[in-house]
Amino acid sequence: MAMLEVSRLCKTFRSGLWGNHRIVAVDDVSLAVEQGHTLGLVGMSGSGKSTLARLVMGLIRPDSGTIHFDGEDITHEKGAARRARARELQMLFQHPTAALHPRLLLRDSMREPLRLHRGLIDPQDWDDAIAQQLAVVSLDPALLDRYPHQLSGGQLQRLCLARLLLLSPRCIVLDEPTSMLDVSVQAQVMNLLNRIRHEQGISYLFISHDLDLVRAYSDDIAVMYRGRLIEQQPADEFYEHPQEEYTKRLIAAFREM
Ligand SMILES: Nc1ncnc2c1ncn2[C@@H]1O[C@H](COP(=O)(O)OP(=O)(O)OP(=O)(O)O)[C@@H](O)[C@H]1O
Ligand SMILES: [Mg+2]
């Protein structure tokens, strides 16, 4: 059974003064992420990748379609049930600062999810649990006495990852997790994510512009084009035997960059 399964999902936005301009951001999309697998999601800017991520996370509601998590229908889950779900299904954002309060010491930012999910870990063990996750991402606990602006981008993204891992997630949506980082740090964060996936059997929905990165770290690759999912293939087949004309152009354009 798939860890995360999206079926016939649709989302239309209205904009313009009278709401008369319709944007079909996600159009009849179905996909599945197996347990412990990574599904890479690629497509040009505006193709609907982040909208799909936000739908999966319950940050916005679909017009139609369903989202199942470990066999359970979570499409209309709200309130306490959704907050409890947020422990197992988490998201790592492109900008690590988005997840952290600028004026909170990082120690307090790290405690925040444990406060929200009270009962998961005994408060007297919080500091140990935090130190343990910082060790997983190779960060010095002394950094906890700093504010977000006093860390590098790579350090911040690793800290955000440690913060997610505190709650033992089973699936993480990664929306361009390394696109703000320079290439050497990018590889470091991707290798870390990959190692954690293997060790802990977490599933990833991995959104990226970088086809090489997606290919190196995904089991399967799905392509979005204007809100629709036009192709899904095992990662090696994707480069060798792209099916759709658009996918061929996407690969060619990426190689030219
Ligand atoms: N809240 C919103 N209101 C109106 N339109 C929106 C909203 N959010 C997204 N859109 C539109 O939906 C479409 C898909 O946007 P989305 O952010 O999902 O694209 P994306 O594939 O993540 O792009 P990128 O690669 O640039 O991050 C775009 O046309 C965007 O302008
Ligand atoms: Mg996006």
CSV table of N, CA, C and O in Angstrom, one decimal, residues 167-226:
chain,number,residue,atom,x,y,z
A,167,LEU,N,9.8,14.7,15.5
A,167,LEU,CA,8.4,14.1,15.5
A,167,LEU,C,8.3,12.8,14.8
A,167,LEU,O,7.2,12.3,14.7
A,168,SER,N,9.4,12.2,14.4
A,168,SER,CA,9.4,10.9,13.7
A,168,SER,C,8.4,10.9,12.5
A,168,SER,O,7.5,10.0,12.6
A,169,PRO,N,8.6,11.7,11.5
A,169,PRO,CA,7.6,11.7,10.4
A,169,PRO,C,7.8,10.4,9.6
A,169,PRO,O,8.8,9.8,9.6
A,170,ARG,N,6.7,10.1,8.9
A,170,ARG,CA,6.8,8.9,8.0
A,170,ARG,C,6.8,9.3,6.5
A,170,ARG,O,7.2,8.6,5.6
A,171,CYS,N,6.5,10.6,6.3
A,171,CYS,CA,6.6,11.1,4.9
A,171,CYS,C,6.9,12.6,5.0
A,171,CYS,O,6.4,13.3,5.8
A,172,ILE,N,7.8,13.1,4.1
A,172,ILE,CA,8.2,14.5,4.1
A,172,ILE,C,8.0,15.0,2.7
A,172,ILE,O,8.5,14.4,1.7
A,173,VAL,N,7.3,16.1,2.6
A,173,VAL,CA,7.2,16.8,1.3
A,173,VAL,C,8.4,17.8,1.2
A,173,VAL,O,8.5,18.7,2.1
A,174,LEU,N,9.2,17.7,0.2
A,174,LEU,CA,10.4,18.6,0.1
A,174,LEU,C,10.1,19.5,-1.1
A,174,LEU,O,10.2,19.0,-2.2
A,175,ASP,N,9.9,20.8,-0.8
A,175,ASP,CA,9.6,21.7,-1.9
A,175,ASP,C,10.9,22.5,-2.2
A,175,ASP,O,11.1,23.5,-1.5
A,176,GLU,N,11.6,22.1,-3.2
A,176,GLU,CA,12.9,22.8,-3.5
A,176,GLU,C,13.8,23.0,-2.3
A,176,GLU,O,14.2,24.1,-2.0
A,177,PRO,N,14.1,21.9,-1.6
A,177,PRO,CA,14.7,22.0,-0.3
A,177,PRO,C,16.1,22.6,-0.3
A,177,PRO,O,16.7,23.1,0.7
A,178,THR,N,16.8,22.5,-1.5
A,178,THR,CA,18.2,23.0,-1.6
A,178,THR,C,18.4,24.1,-2.6
A,178,THR,O,19.5,24.5,-2.8
A,179,SER,N,17.3,24.6,-3.1
A,179,SER,CA,17.5,25.6,-4.2
A,179,SER,C,18.1,26.9,-3.7
A,179,SER,O,18.6,27.7,-4.5
A,180,MET,N,18.0,27.2,-2.4
A,180,MET,CA,18.6,28.4,-1.9
A,180,MET,C,20.1,28.2,-1.5
A,180,MET,O,20.7,29.2,-1.0
A,181,LEU,N,20.6,27.0,-1.6
A,181,LEU,CA,21.9,26.7,-1.1
A,181,LEU,C,22.9,26.6,-2.3
A,181,LEU,O,22.6,26.3,-3.4
A,182,ASP,N,24.2,26.9,-2.0
A,182,ASP,CA,25.2,26.8,-3.1
A,182,ASP,C,25.5,25.3,-3.3
A,182,ASP,O,25.1,24.4,-2.5
A,183,VAL,N,26.1,25.0,-4.4
A,183,VAL,CA,26.1,23.6,-4.9
A,183,VAL,C,26.8,22.6,-3.9
A,183,VAL,O,26.3,21.5,-3.7
A,184,SER,N,27.8,23.0,-3.2
A,184,SER,CA,28.5,22.1,-2.3
A,184,SER,C,27.6,21.8,-1.1
A,184,SER,O,27.5,20.6,-0.7
A,185,VAL,N,26.9,22.8,-0.6
A,185,VAL,CA,26.1,22.6,0.5
A,185,VAL,C,24.8,21.8,0.1
A,185,VAL,O,24.3,21.0,0.8
A,186,GLN,N,24.4,22.0,-1.2
A,186,GLN,CA,23.3,21.3,-1.7
A,186,GLN,C,23.5,19.8,-1.6
A,186,GLN,O,22.6,19.0,-1.2
A,187,ALA,N,24.7,19.4,-2.1
A,187,ALA,CA,25.0,18.0,-2.1
A,187,ALA,C,25.0,17.4,-0.7
A,187,ALA,O,24.5,16.3,-0.4
A,188,GLN,N,25.5,18.2,0.3
A,188,GLN,CA,25.6,17.8,1.7
A,188,GLN,C,24.2,17.5,2.2
A,188,GLN,O,23.9,16.5,2.8
A,189,VAL,N,23.3,18.5,1.9
A,189,VAL,CA,21.9,18.3,2.5
A,189,VAL,C,21.2,17.2,1.8
A,189,VAL,O,20.5,16.4,2.4
A,190,MET,N,21.4,17.0,0.4
A,190,MET,CA,20.7,15.9,-0.3
A,190,MET,C,21.2,14.6,0.2
A,190,MET,O,20.5,13.6,0.4
A,191,ASN,N,22.5,14.5,0.4
A,191,ASN,CA,23.1,13.2,1.0
A,191,ASN,C,22.5,12.9,2.3
A,191,ASN,O,22.2,11.7,2.6
A,192,LEU,N,22.4,13.9,3.1
A,192,LEU,CA,21.9,13.8,4.5
A,192,LEU,C,20.4,13.3,4.4
A,192,LEU,O,20.0,12.3,5.0
A,193,LEU,N,19.6,13.9,3.5
A,193,LEU,CA,18.2,13.5,3.3
A,193,LEU,C,18.1,12.0,2.9
A,193,LEU,O,17.3,11.3,3.3
A,194,ASN,N,19.0,11.7,2.0
A,194,ASN,CA,19.0,10.4,1.4
A,194,ASN,C,19.4,9.3,2.5
A,194,ASN,O,18.8,8.3,2.6
A,195,ARG,N,20.4,9.6,3.3
A,195,ARG,CA,20.8,8.7,4.4
A,195,ARG,C,19.7,8.5,5.4
A,195,ARG,O,19.3,7.4,5.8
A,196,ILE,N,19.0,9.6,5.7
A,196,ILE,CA,17.9,9.5,6.7
A,196,ILE,C,16.8,8.7,6.1
A,196,ILE,O,16.2,7.9,6.8
A,197,ARG,N,16.5,8.8,4.9
A,197,ARG,CA,15.4,8.1,4.2
A,197,ARG,C,15.8,6.6,4.3
A,197,ARG,O,14.9,5.7,4.7
A,198,HIS,N,17.0,6.2,4.0
A,198,HIS,CA,17.4,4.8,4.1
A,198,HIS,C,17.3,4.3,5.5
A,198,HIS,O,16.9,3.2,5.8
A,199,GLU,N,17.8,5.1,6.5
A,199,GLU,CA,17.9,4.6,7.8
A,199,GLU,C,16.5,4.5,8.5
A,199,GLU,O,16.2,3.6,9.3
A,200,GLN,N,15.6,5.5,8.1
A,200,GLN,CA,14.4,5.6,8.9
A,200,GLN,C,13.2,5.2,8.0
A,200,GLN,O,12.0,5.2,8.5
A,201,GLY,N,13.4,4.8,6.8
A,201,GLY,CA,12.3,4.4,5.9
A,201,GLY,C,11.2,5.4,5.6
A,201,GLY,O,10.0,5.1,5.5
A,202,ILE,N,11.7,6.7,5.6
A,202,ILE,CA,10.7,7.8,5.3
A,202,ILE,C,10.4,7.9,3.8
A,202,ILE,O,11.3,7.6,3.0
A,203,SER,N,9.2,8.3,3.5
A,203,SER,CA,8.9,8.5,2.1
A,203,SER,C,9.1,10.0,1.8
A,203,SER,O,8.7,10.9,2.6
A,204,TYR,N,9.5,10.3,0.6
A,204,TYR,CA,9.7,11.7,0.2
A,204,TYR,C,8.9,12.0,-1.1
A,204,TYR,O,9.0,11.3,-2.1
A,205,LEU,N,8.2,13.2,-1.1
A,205,LEU,CA,7.8,13.8,-2.4
A,205,LEU,C,8.7,14.9,-2.6
A,205,LEU,O,8.7,15.9,-1.8
A,206,PHE,N,9.6,14.8,-3.6
A,206,PHE,CA,10.7,15.7,-3.7
A,206,PHE,C,10.5,16.6,-5.0
A,206,PHE,O,10.7,16.1,-6.1
A,207,ILE,N,10.2,17.9,-4.7
A,207,ILE,CA,10.0,18.8,-5.8
A,207,ILE,C,11.3,19.6,-6.1
A,207,ILE,O,11.9,20.1,-5.2
A,208,SER,N,11.6,19.6,-7.4
A,208,SER,CA,12.9,20.4,-7.7
A,208,SER,C,12.9,20.8,-9.2
A,208,SER,O,12.2,20.1,-10.0
A,209,HIS,N,13.6,21.8,-9.5
A,209,HIS,CA,13.9,22.3,-10.9
A,209,HIS,C,15.0,21.5,-11.4
A,209,HIS,O,15.2,21.5,-12.7
A,210,ASP,N,15.9,21.0,-10.5
A,210,ASP,CA,17.2,20.4,-10.9
A,210,ASP,C,17.0,18.9,-11.3
A,210,ASP,O,16.9,18.1,-10.5
A,211,LEU,N,17.0,18.7,-12.6
A,211,LEU,CA,16.7,17.3,-13.1
A,211,LEU,C,17.8,16.3,-12.7
A,211,LEU,O,17.5,15.2,-12.4
A,212,ASP,N,19.1,16.8,-12.6
A,212,ASP,CA,20.1,15.9,-12.2
A,212,ASP,C,20.0,15.5,-10.7
A,212,ASP,O,20.2,14.3,-10.4
A,213,LEU,N,19.6,16.4,-9.9
A,213,LEU,CA,19.4,16.2,-8.5
A,213,LEU,C,18.2,15.2,-8.3
A,213,LEU,O,18.3,14.2,-7.6
A,214,VAL,N,17.1,15.4,-9.0
A,214,VAL,CA,16.0,14.6,-8.9
A,214,VAL,C,16.3,13.2,-9.4
A,214,VAL,O,15.9,12.2,-8.7
A,215,ARG,N,17.1,13.1,-10.5
A,215,ARG,CA,17.4,11.8,-11.0
A,215,ARG,C,18.3,11.0,-10.0
A,215,ARG,O,18.1,9.8,-9.8
A,216,ALA,N,19.2,11.7,-9.4
A,216,ALA,CA,20.2,11.1,-8.5
A,216,ALA,C,19.5,10.6,-7.2
A,216,ALA,O,19.9,9.6,-6.6
A,217,TYR,N,18.4,11.2,-6.8
A,217,TYR,CA,17.9,10.9,-5.5
A,217,TYR,C,16.5,10.3,-5.5
A,217,TYR,O,15.9,10.1,-4.4
A,218,SER,N,15.9,10.1,-6.7
A,218,SER,CA,14.5,9.6,-6.7
A,218,SER,C,14.4,8.2,-7.2
A,218,SER,O,15.2,7.8,-8.0
A,219,ASP,N,13.4,7.5,-6.8
A,219,ASP,CA,13.1,6.2,-7.4
A,219,ASP,C,12.3,6.4,-8.7
A,219,ASP,O,12.6,5.7,-9.7
A,220,ASP,N,11.3,7.3,-8.6
A,220,ASP,CA,10.5,7.6,-9.8
A,220,ASP,C,10.4,9.1,-10.0
A,220,ASP,O,10.6,9.8,-9.0
A,221,ILE,N,10.2,9.4,-11.2
A,221,ILE,CA,10.1,10.9,-11.5
A,221,ILE,C,8.7,11.1,-12.2
A,221,ILE,O,8.3,10.4,-13.1
A,222,ALA,N,8.0,12.2,-11.7
A,222,ALA,CA,6.8,12.6,-12.4
A,222,ALA,C,7.0,14.0,-12.9
A,222,ALA,O,7.7,14.8,-12.3
A,223,VAL,N,6.3,14.2,-14.0
A,223,VAL,CA,6.4,15.5,-14.7
A,223,VAL,C,5.1,16.2,-14.7
A,223,VAL,O,4.1,15.7,-15.1
A,224,MET,N,5.1,17.5,-14.3
A,224,MET,CA,3.9,18.3,-14.3
A,224,MET,C,4.0,19.4,-15.4
A,224,MET,O,5.1,19.9,-15.6
A,225,TYR,N,2.9,19.6,-16.1
A,225,TYR,CA,2.9,20.6,-17.2
A,225,TYR,C,1.5,21.2,-17.2
A,225,TYR,O,0.5,20.6,-17.3
A,226,ARG,N,1.5,22.5,-16.9
A,226,ARG,CA,0.3,23.3,-16.8
A,226,ARG,C,-0.8,22.6,-16.0
A,226,ARG,O,-1.9,22.4,-16.4
